[in-house]
PDB file of C-alpha atoms in Angstrom:
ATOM      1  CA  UNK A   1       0.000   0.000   0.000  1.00 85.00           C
ATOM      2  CA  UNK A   2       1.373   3.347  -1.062  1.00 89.00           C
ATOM      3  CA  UNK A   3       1.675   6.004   1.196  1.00 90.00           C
ATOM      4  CA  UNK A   4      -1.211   8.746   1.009  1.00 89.00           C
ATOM      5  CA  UNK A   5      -0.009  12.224   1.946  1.00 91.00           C
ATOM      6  CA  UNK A   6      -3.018  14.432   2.821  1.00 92.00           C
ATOM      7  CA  UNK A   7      -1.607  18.114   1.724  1.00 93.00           C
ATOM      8  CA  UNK A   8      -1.985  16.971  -1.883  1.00 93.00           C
ATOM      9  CA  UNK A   9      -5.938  16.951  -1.687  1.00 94.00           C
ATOM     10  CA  UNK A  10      -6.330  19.553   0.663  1.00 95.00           C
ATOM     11  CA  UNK A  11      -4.665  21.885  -1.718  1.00 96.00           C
ATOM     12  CA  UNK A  12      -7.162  20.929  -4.400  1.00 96.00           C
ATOM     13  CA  UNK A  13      -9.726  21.748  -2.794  1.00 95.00           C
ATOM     14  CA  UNK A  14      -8.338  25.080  -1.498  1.00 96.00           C
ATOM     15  CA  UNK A  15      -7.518  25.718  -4.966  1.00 96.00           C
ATOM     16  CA  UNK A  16     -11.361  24.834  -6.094  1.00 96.00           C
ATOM     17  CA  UNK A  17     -13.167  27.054  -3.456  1.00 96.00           C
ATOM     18  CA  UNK A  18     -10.373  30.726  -3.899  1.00 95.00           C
ATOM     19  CA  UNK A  19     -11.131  29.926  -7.611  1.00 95.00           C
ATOM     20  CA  UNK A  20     -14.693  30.185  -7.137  1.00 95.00           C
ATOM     21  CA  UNK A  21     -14.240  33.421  -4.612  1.00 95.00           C
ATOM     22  CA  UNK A  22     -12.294  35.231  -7.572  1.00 94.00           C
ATOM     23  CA  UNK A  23     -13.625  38.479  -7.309  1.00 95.00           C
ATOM     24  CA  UNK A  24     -14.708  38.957  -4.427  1.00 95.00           C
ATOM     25  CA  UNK A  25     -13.811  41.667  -1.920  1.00 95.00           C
ATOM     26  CA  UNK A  26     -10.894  41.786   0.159  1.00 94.00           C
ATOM     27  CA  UNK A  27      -9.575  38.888   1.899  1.00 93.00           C
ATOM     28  CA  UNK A  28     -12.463  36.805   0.839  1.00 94.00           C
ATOM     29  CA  UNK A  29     -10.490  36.006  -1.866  1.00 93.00           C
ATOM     30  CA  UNK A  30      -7.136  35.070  -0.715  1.00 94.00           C
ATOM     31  CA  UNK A  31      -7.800  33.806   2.974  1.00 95.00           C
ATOM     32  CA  UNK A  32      -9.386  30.317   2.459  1.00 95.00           C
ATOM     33  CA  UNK A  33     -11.224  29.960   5.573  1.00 95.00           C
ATOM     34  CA  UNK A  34     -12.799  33.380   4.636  1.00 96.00           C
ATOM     35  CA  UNK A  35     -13.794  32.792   1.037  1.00 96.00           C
ATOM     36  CA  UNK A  36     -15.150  29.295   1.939  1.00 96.00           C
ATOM     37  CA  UNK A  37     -17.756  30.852   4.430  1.00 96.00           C
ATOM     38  CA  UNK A  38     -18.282  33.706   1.234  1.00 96.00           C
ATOM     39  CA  UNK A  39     -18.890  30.893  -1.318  1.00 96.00           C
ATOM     40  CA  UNK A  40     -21.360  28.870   1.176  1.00 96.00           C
ATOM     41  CA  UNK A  41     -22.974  31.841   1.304  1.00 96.00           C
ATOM     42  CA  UNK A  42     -23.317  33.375  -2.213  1.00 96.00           C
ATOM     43  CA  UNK A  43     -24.390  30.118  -2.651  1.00 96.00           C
ATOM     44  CA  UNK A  44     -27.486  30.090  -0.213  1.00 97.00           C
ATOM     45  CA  UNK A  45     -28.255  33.436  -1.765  1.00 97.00           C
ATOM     46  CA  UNK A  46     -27.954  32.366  -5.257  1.00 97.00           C
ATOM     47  CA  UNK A  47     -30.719  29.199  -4.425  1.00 97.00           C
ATOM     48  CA  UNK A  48     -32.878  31.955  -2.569  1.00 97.00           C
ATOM     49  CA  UNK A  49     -32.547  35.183  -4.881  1.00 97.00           C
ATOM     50  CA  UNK A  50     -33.621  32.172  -7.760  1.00 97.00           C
ATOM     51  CA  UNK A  51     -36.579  32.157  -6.274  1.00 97.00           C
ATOM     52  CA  UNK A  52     -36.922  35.737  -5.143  1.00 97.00           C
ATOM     53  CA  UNK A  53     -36.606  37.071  -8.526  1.00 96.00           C
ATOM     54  CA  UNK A  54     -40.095  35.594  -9.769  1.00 95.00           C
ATOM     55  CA  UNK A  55     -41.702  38.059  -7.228  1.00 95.00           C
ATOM     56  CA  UNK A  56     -39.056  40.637  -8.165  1.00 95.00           C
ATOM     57  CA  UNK A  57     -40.145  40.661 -11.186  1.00 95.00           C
ATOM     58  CA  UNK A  58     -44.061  40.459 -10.753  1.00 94.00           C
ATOM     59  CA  UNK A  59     -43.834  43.772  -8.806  1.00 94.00           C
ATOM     60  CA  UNK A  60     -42.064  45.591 -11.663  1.00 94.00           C
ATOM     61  CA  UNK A  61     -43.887  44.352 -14.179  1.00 94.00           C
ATOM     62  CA  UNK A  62     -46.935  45.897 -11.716  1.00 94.00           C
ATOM     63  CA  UNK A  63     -44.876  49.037 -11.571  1.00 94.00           C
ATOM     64  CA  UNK A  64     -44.809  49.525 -14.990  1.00 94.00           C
ATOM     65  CA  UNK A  65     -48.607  48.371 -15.764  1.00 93.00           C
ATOM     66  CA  UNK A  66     -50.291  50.795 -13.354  1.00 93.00           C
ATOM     67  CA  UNK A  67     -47.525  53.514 -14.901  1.00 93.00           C
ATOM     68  CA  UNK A  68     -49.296  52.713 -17.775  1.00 92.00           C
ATOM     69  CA  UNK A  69     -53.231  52.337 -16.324  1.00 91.00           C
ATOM     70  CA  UNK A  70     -52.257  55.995 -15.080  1.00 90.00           C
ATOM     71  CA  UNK A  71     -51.169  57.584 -17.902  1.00 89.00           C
ATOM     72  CA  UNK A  72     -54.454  56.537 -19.514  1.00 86.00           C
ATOM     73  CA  UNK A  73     -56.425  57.735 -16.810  1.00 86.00           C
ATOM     74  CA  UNK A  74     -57.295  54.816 -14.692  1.00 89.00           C
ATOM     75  CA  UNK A  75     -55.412  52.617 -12.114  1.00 91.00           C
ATOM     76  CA  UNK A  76     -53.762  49.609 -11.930  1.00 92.00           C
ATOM     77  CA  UNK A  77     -56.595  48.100  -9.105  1.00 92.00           C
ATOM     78  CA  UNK A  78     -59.572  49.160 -11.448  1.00 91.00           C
ATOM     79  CA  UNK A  79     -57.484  47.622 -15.065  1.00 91.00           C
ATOM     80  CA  UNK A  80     -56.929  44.140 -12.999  1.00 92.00           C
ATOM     81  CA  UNK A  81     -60.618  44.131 -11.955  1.00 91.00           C
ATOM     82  CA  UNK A  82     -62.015  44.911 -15.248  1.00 90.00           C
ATOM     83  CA  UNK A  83     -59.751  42.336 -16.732  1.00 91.00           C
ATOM     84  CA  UNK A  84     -61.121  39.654 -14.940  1.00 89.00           C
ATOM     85  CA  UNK A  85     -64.507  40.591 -15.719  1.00 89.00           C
ATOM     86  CA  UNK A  86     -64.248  41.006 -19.214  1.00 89.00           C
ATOM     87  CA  UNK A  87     -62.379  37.155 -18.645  1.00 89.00           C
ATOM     88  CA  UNK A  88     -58.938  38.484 -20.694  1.00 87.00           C
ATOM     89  CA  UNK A  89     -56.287  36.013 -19.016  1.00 86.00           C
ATOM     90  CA  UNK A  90     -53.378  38.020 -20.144  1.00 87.00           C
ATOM     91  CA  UNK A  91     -50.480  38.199 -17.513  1.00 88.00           C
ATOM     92  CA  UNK A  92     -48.722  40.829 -16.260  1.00 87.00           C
ATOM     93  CA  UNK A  93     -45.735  39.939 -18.309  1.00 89.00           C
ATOM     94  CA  UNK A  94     -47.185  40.411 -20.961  1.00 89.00           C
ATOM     95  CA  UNK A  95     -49.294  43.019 -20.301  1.00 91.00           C
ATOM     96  CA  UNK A  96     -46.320  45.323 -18.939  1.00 92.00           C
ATOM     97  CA  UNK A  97     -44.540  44.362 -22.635  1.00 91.00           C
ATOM     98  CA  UNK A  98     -47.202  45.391 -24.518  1.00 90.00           C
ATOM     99  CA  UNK A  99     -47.337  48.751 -22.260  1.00 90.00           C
ATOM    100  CA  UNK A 100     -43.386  49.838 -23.459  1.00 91.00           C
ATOM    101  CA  UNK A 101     -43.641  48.179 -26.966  1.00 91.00           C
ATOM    102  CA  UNK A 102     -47.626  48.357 -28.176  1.00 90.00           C
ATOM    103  CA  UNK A 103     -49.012  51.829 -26.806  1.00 89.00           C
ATOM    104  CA  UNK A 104     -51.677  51.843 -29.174  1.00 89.00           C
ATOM    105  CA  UNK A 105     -52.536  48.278 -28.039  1.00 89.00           C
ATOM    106  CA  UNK A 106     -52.704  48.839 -24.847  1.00 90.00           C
ATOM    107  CA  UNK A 107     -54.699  51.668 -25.476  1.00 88.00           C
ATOM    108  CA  UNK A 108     -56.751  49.448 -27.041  1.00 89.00           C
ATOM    109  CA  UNK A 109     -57.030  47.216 -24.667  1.00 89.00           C
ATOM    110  CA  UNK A 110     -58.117  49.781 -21.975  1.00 88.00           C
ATOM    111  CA  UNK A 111     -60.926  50.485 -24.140  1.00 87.00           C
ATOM    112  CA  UNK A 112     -62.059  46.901 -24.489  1.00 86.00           C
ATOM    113  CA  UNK A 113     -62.340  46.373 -20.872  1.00 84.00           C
ATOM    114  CA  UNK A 114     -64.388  50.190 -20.853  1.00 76.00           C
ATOM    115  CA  UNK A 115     -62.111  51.584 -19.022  1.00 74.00           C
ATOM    116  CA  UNK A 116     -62.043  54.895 -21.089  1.00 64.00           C
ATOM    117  CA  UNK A 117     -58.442  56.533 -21.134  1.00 54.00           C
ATOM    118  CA  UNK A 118     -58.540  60.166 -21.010  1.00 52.00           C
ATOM    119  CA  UNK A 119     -56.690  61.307 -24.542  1.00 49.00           C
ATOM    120  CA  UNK A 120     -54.994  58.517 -27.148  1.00 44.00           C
TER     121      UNK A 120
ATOM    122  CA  UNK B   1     -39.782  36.466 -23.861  1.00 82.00           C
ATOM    123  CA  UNK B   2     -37.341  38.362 -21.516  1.00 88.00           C
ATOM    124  CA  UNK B   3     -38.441  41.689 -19.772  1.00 90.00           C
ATOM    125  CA  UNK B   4     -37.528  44.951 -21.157  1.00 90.00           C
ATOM    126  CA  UNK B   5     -34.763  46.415 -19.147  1.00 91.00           C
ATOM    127  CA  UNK B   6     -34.195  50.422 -20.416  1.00 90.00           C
ATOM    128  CA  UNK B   7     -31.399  50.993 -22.097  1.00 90.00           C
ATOM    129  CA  UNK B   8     -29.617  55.086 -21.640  1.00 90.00           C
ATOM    130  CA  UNK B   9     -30.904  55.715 -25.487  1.00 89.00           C
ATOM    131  CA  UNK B  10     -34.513  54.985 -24.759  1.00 88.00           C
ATOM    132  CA  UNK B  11     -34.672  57.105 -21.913  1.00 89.00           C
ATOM    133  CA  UNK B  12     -36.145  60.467 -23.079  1.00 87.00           C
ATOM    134  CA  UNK B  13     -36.377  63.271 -20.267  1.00 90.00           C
ATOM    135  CA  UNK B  14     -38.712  65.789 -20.326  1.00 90.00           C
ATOM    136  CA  UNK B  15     -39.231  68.962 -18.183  1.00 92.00           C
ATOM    137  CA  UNK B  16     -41.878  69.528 -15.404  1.00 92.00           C
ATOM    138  CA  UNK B  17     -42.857  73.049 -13.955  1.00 93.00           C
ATOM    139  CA  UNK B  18     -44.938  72.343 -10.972  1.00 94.00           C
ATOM    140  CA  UNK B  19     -46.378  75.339  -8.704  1.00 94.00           C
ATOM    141  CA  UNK B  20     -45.946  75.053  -5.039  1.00 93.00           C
ATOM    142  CA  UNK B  21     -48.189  77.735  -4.362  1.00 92.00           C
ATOM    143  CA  UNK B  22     -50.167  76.746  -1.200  1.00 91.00           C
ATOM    144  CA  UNK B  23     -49.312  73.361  -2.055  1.00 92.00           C
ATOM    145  CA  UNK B  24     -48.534  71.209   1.627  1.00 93.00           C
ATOM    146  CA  UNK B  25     -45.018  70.415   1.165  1.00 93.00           C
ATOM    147  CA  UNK B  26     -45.049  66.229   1.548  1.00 92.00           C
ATOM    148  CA  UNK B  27     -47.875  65.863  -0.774  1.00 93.00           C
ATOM    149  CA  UNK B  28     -46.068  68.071  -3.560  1.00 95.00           C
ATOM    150  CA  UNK B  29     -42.910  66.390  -2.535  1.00 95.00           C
ATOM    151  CA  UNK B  30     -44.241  62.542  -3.046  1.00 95.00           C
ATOM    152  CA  UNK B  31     -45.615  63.712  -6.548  1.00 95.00           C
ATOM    153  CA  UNK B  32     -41.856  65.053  -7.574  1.00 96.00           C
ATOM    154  CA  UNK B  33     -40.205  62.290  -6.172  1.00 96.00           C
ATOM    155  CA  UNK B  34     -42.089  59.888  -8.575  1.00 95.00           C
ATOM    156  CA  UNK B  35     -41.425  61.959 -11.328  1.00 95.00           C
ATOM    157  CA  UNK B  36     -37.742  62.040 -10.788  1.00 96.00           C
ATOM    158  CA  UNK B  37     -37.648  58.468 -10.191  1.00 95.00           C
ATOM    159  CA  UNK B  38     -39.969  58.124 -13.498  1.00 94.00           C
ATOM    160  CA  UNK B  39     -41.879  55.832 -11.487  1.00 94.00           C
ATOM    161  CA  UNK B  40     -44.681  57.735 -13.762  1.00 93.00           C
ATOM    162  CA  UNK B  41     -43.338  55.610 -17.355  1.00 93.00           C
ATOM    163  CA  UNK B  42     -44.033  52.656 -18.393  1.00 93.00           C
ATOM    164  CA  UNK B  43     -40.570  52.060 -19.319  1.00 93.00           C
ATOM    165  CA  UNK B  44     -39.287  52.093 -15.631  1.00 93.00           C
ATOM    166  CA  UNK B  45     -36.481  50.410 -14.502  1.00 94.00           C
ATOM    167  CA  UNK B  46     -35.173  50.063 -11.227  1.00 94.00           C
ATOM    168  CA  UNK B  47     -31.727  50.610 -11.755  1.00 94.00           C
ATOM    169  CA  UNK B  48     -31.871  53.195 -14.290  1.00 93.00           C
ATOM    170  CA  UNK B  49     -32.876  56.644 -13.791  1.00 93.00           C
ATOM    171  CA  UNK B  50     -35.672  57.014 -15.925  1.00 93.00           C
ATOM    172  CA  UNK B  51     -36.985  60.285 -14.839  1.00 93.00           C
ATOM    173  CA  UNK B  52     -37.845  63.660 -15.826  1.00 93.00           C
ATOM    174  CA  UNK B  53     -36.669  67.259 -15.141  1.00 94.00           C
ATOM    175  CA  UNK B  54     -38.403  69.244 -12.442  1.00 95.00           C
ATOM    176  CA  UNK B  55     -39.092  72.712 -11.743  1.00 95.00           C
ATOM    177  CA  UNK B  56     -40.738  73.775  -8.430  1.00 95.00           C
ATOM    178  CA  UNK B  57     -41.480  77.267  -8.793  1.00 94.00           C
ATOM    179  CA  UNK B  58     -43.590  79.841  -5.648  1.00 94.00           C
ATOM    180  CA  UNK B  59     -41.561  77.917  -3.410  1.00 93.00           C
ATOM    181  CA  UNK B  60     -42.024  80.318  -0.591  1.00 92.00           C
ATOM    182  CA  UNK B  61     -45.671  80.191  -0.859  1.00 93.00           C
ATOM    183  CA  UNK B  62     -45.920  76.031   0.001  1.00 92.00           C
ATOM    184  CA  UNK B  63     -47.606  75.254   3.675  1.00 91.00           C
ATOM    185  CA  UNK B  64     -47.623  72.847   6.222  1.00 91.00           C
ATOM    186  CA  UNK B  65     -50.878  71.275   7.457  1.00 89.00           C
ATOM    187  CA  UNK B  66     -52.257  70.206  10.947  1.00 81.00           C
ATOM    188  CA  UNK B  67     -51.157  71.128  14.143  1.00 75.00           C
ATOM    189  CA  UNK B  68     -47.461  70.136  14.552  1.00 80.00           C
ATOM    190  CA  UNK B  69     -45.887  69.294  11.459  1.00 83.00           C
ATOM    191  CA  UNK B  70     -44.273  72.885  11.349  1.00 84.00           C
ATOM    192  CA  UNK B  71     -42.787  73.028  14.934  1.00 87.00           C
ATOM    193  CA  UNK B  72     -40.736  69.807  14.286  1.00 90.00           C
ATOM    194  CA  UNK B  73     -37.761  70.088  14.529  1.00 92.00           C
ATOM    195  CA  UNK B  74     -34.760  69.463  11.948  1.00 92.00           C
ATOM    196  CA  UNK B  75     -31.298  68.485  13.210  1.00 94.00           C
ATOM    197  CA  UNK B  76     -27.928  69.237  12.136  1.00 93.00           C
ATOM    198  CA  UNK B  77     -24.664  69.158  13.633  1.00 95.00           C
ATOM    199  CA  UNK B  78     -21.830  71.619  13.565  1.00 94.00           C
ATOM    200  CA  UNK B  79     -19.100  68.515  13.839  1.00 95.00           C
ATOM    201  CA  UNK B  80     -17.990  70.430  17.110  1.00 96.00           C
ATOM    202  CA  UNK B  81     -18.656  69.128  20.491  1.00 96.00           C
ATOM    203  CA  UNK B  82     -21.980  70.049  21.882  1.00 93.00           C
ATOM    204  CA  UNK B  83     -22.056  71.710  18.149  1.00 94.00           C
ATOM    205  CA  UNK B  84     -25.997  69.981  17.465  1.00 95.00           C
ATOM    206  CA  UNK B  85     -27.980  72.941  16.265  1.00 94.00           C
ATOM    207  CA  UNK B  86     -32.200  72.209  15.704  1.00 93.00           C
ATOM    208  CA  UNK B  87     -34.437  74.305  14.241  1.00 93.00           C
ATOM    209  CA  UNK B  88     -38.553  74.018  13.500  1.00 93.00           C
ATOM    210  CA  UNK B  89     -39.803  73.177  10.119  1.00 92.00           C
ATOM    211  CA  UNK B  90     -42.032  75.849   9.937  1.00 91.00           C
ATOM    212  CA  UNK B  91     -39.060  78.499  10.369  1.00 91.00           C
ATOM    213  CA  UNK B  92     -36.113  76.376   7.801  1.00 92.00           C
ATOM    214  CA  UNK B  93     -39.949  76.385   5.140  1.00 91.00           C
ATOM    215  CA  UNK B  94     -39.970  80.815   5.743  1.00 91.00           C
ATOM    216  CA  UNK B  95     -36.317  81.546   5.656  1.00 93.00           C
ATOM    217  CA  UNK B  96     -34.665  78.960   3.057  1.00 93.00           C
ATOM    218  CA  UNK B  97     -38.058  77.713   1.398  1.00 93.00           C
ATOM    219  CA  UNK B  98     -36.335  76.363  -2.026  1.00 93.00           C
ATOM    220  CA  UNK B  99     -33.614  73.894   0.747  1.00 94.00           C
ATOM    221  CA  UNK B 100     -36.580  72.823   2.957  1.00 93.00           C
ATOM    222  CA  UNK B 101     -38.489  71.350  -0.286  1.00 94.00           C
ATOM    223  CA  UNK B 102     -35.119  70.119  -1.537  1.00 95.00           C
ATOM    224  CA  UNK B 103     -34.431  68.450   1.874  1.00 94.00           C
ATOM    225  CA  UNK B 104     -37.982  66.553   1.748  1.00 94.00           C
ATOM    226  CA  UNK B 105     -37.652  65.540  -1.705  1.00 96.00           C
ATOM    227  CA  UNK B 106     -34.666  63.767  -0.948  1.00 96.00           C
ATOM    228  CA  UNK B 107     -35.563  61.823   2.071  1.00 95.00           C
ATOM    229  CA  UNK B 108     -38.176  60.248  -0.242  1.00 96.00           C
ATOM    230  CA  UNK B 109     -35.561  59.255  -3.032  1.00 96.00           C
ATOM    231  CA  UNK B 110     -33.364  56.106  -2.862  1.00 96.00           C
ATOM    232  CA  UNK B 111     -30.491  56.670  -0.183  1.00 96.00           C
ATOM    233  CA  UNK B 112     -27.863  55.961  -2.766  1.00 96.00           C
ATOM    234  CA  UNK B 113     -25.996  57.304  -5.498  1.00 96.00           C
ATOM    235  CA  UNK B 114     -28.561  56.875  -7.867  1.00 95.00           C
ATOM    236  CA  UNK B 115     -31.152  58.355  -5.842  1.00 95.00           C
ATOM    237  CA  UNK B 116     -28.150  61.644  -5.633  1.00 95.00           C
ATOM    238  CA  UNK B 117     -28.107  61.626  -9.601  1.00 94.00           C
ATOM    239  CA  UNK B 118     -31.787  61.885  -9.442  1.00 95.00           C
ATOM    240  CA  UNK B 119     -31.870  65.132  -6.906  1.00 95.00           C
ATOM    241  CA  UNK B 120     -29.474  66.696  -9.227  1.00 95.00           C
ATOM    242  CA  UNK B 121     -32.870  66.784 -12.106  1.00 95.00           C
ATOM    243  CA  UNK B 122     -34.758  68.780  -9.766  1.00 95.00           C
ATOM    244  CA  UNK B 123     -34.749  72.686  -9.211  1.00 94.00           C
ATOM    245  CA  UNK B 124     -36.711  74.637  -6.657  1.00 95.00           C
ATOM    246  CA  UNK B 125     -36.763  78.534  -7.135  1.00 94.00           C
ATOM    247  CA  UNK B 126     -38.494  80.947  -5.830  1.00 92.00           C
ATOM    248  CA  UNK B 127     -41.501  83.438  -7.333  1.00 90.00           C
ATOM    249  CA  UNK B 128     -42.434  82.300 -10.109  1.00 90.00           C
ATOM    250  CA  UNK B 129     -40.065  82.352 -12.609  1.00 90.00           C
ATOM    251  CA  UNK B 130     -37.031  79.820 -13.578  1.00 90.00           C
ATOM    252  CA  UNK B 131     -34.561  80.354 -15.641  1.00 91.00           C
ATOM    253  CA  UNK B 132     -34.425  77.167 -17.788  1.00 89.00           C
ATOM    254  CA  UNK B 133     -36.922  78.302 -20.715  1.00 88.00           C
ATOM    255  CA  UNK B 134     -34.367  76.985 -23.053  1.00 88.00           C
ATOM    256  CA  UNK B 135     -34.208  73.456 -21.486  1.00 87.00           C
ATOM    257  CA  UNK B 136     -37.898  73.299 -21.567  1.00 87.00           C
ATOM    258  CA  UNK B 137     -38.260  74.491 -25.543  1.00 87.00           C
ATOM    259  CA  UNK B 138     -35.030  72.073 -26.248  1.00 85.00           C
ATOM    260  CA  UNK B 139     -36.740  69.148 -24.724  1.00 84.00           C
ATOM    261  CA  UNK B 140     -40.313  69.750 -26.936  1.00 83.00           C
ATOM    262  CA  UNK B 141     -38.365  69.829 -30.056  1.00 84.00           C
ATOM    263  CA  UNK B 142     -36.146  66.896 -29.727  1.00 81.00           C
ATOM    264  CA  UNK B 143     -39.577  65.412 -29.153  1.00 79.00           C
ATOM    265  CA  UNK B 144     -40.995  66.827 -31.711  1.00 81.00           C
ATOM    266  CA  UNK B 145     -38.325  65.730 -34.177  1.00 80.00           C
ATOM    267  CA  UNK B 146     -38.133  62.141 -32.421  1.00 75.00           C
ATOM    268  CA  UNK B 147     -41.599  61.717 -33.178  1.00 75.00           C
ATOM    269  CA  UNK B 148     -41.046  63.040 -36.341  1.00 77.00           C
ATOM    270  CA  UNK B 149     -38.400  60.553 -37.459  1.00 73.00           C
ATOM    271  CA  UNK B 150     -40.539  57.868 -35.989  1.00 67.00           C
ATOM    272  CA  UNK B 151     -43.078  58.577 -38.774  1.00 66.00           C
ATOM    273  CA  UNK B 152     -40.155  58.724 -41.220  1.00 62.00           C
ATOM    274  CA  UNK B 153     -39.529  54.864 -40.161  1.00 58.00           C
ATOM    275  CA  UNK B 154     -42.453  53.816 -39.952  1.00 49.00           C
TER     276      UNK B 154
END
């Protein structure tokens, strides 16, 4: 049986983890006892901020919709509601899209639902 | 589909005037903040300063409200010992009218250097006159002529 010394895989994996804190700030990426707490971490954040950025999103896209609602004189509350009673199942992906690229549509839209907008 | 994300060329500002006269000075304040923030545009984007220009004009003549809001005091500090000075908001709104809107404006603004960028689009004067005519007319013709080249395209 050969002999196993133990600094040869301990290095790889010290090499592994400051390769993966490349970048970061300060000692966290020289110092390996530093940047292996940092990686852990920007890892936990990475699997949480995945899932944070689907509601993220949802609110901007809300931002930009009542933006929209406001600037043809109605809200983003009374748009919603009058959307789901005319049963129009568009999302607010799309619907904040079609806000930037599609004014007229939009416009359109607004009208369809009877939610008058003020001028076109 | 990915979502729009504004780019610096699609951002067009325009110019506000807005009247303070006997206007209560949080209520004008939240209305300018949005529209420096272009909270207002369908186009907004959080990291991006999508706003507008704006021009508070009669600043003198904007009020407080209710009972207390003008004897509240507002703290700064002379970086001496001891050196804390504090005076009402009621007396900062007669004496320096166009810093005491500037000062609420930016307490509603992100805390960051973004949110500084954004203070820098907004002017307060007093009376009723400004002197940025010219920025005003510029803005309506490079809309005019956007719009204008947009038929072209089309």
């Amino acid at each position: 049986m050969p002999r196993v010394k133990r600094g040869v895989m301990t290095h790889k994996r010290h090499k592994n983890i400051i390769k993966q804190a490349s970048g970061y700030f300060g000692g966290k990426k020289n110092l390996f006892k530093t940047a292996n707490e940092a990686v852990a971490r920007s890892g936990n954040y990475a699997y949480r901020d995945r899932r944070n950025k689907k509601r993220d999103f949802r609110r901007l896209w809300i931002t930009r919709i009542s933006a929209a609602c406001r600037n043809g004189g109605t809200t983003y509350s009374a748009f919603i509601a009058a959307l789901g009673a005319a049963n129009i199942s568009l999302d607010r992906k799309v619907l904040s899209d079609m806000a930037i690229s599609d004014p007229n549509g939009f416009t359109a839209l607004l009208q369809q639902v009877g939610l008058s907008p003020t001028t076109a | 589909m990915k979502t729009y994300s504004a780019k610096p060329a699609d951002i067009v500002r325009d110019w506000v005037v807005i009247d303070a006269a006997g206007q209560p000075v949080g209520r004008l304040a939240v209305e300018v903040a949005k529209i420096l923030r272009g909270k207002h545009k369908p186009i907004f984007t959080p990291h991006m300063d999508t706003g507008d220009h704006v021009i508070i004009i009669n600043a003198e003549r904007a009020i407080y409200t209710g009972n207390n809001k003008a004897e509240e005091p507002i703290y700064r500090h002379t970086l001496y010992p001891g050196g804390i000075r504090q005076i009402p908001r009621g007396e900062l709104l007669t004496s320096r009218p166009d810093y005491a809107i500037l000062r609420t404006v930016k307490g509603m603004l992100p805390h960051n250097s973004l949110g500084a960028k954004m203070l820098k689009k907004l002017r307060v004067y007093r009376g009723s006159t400004h002197p940025h005519e010219a920025q005003i007319k510029g803005a309506q013709a490079a809309r005019a002529a956007a719009a204008a080249a947009g038929k072209a395209t089309e």
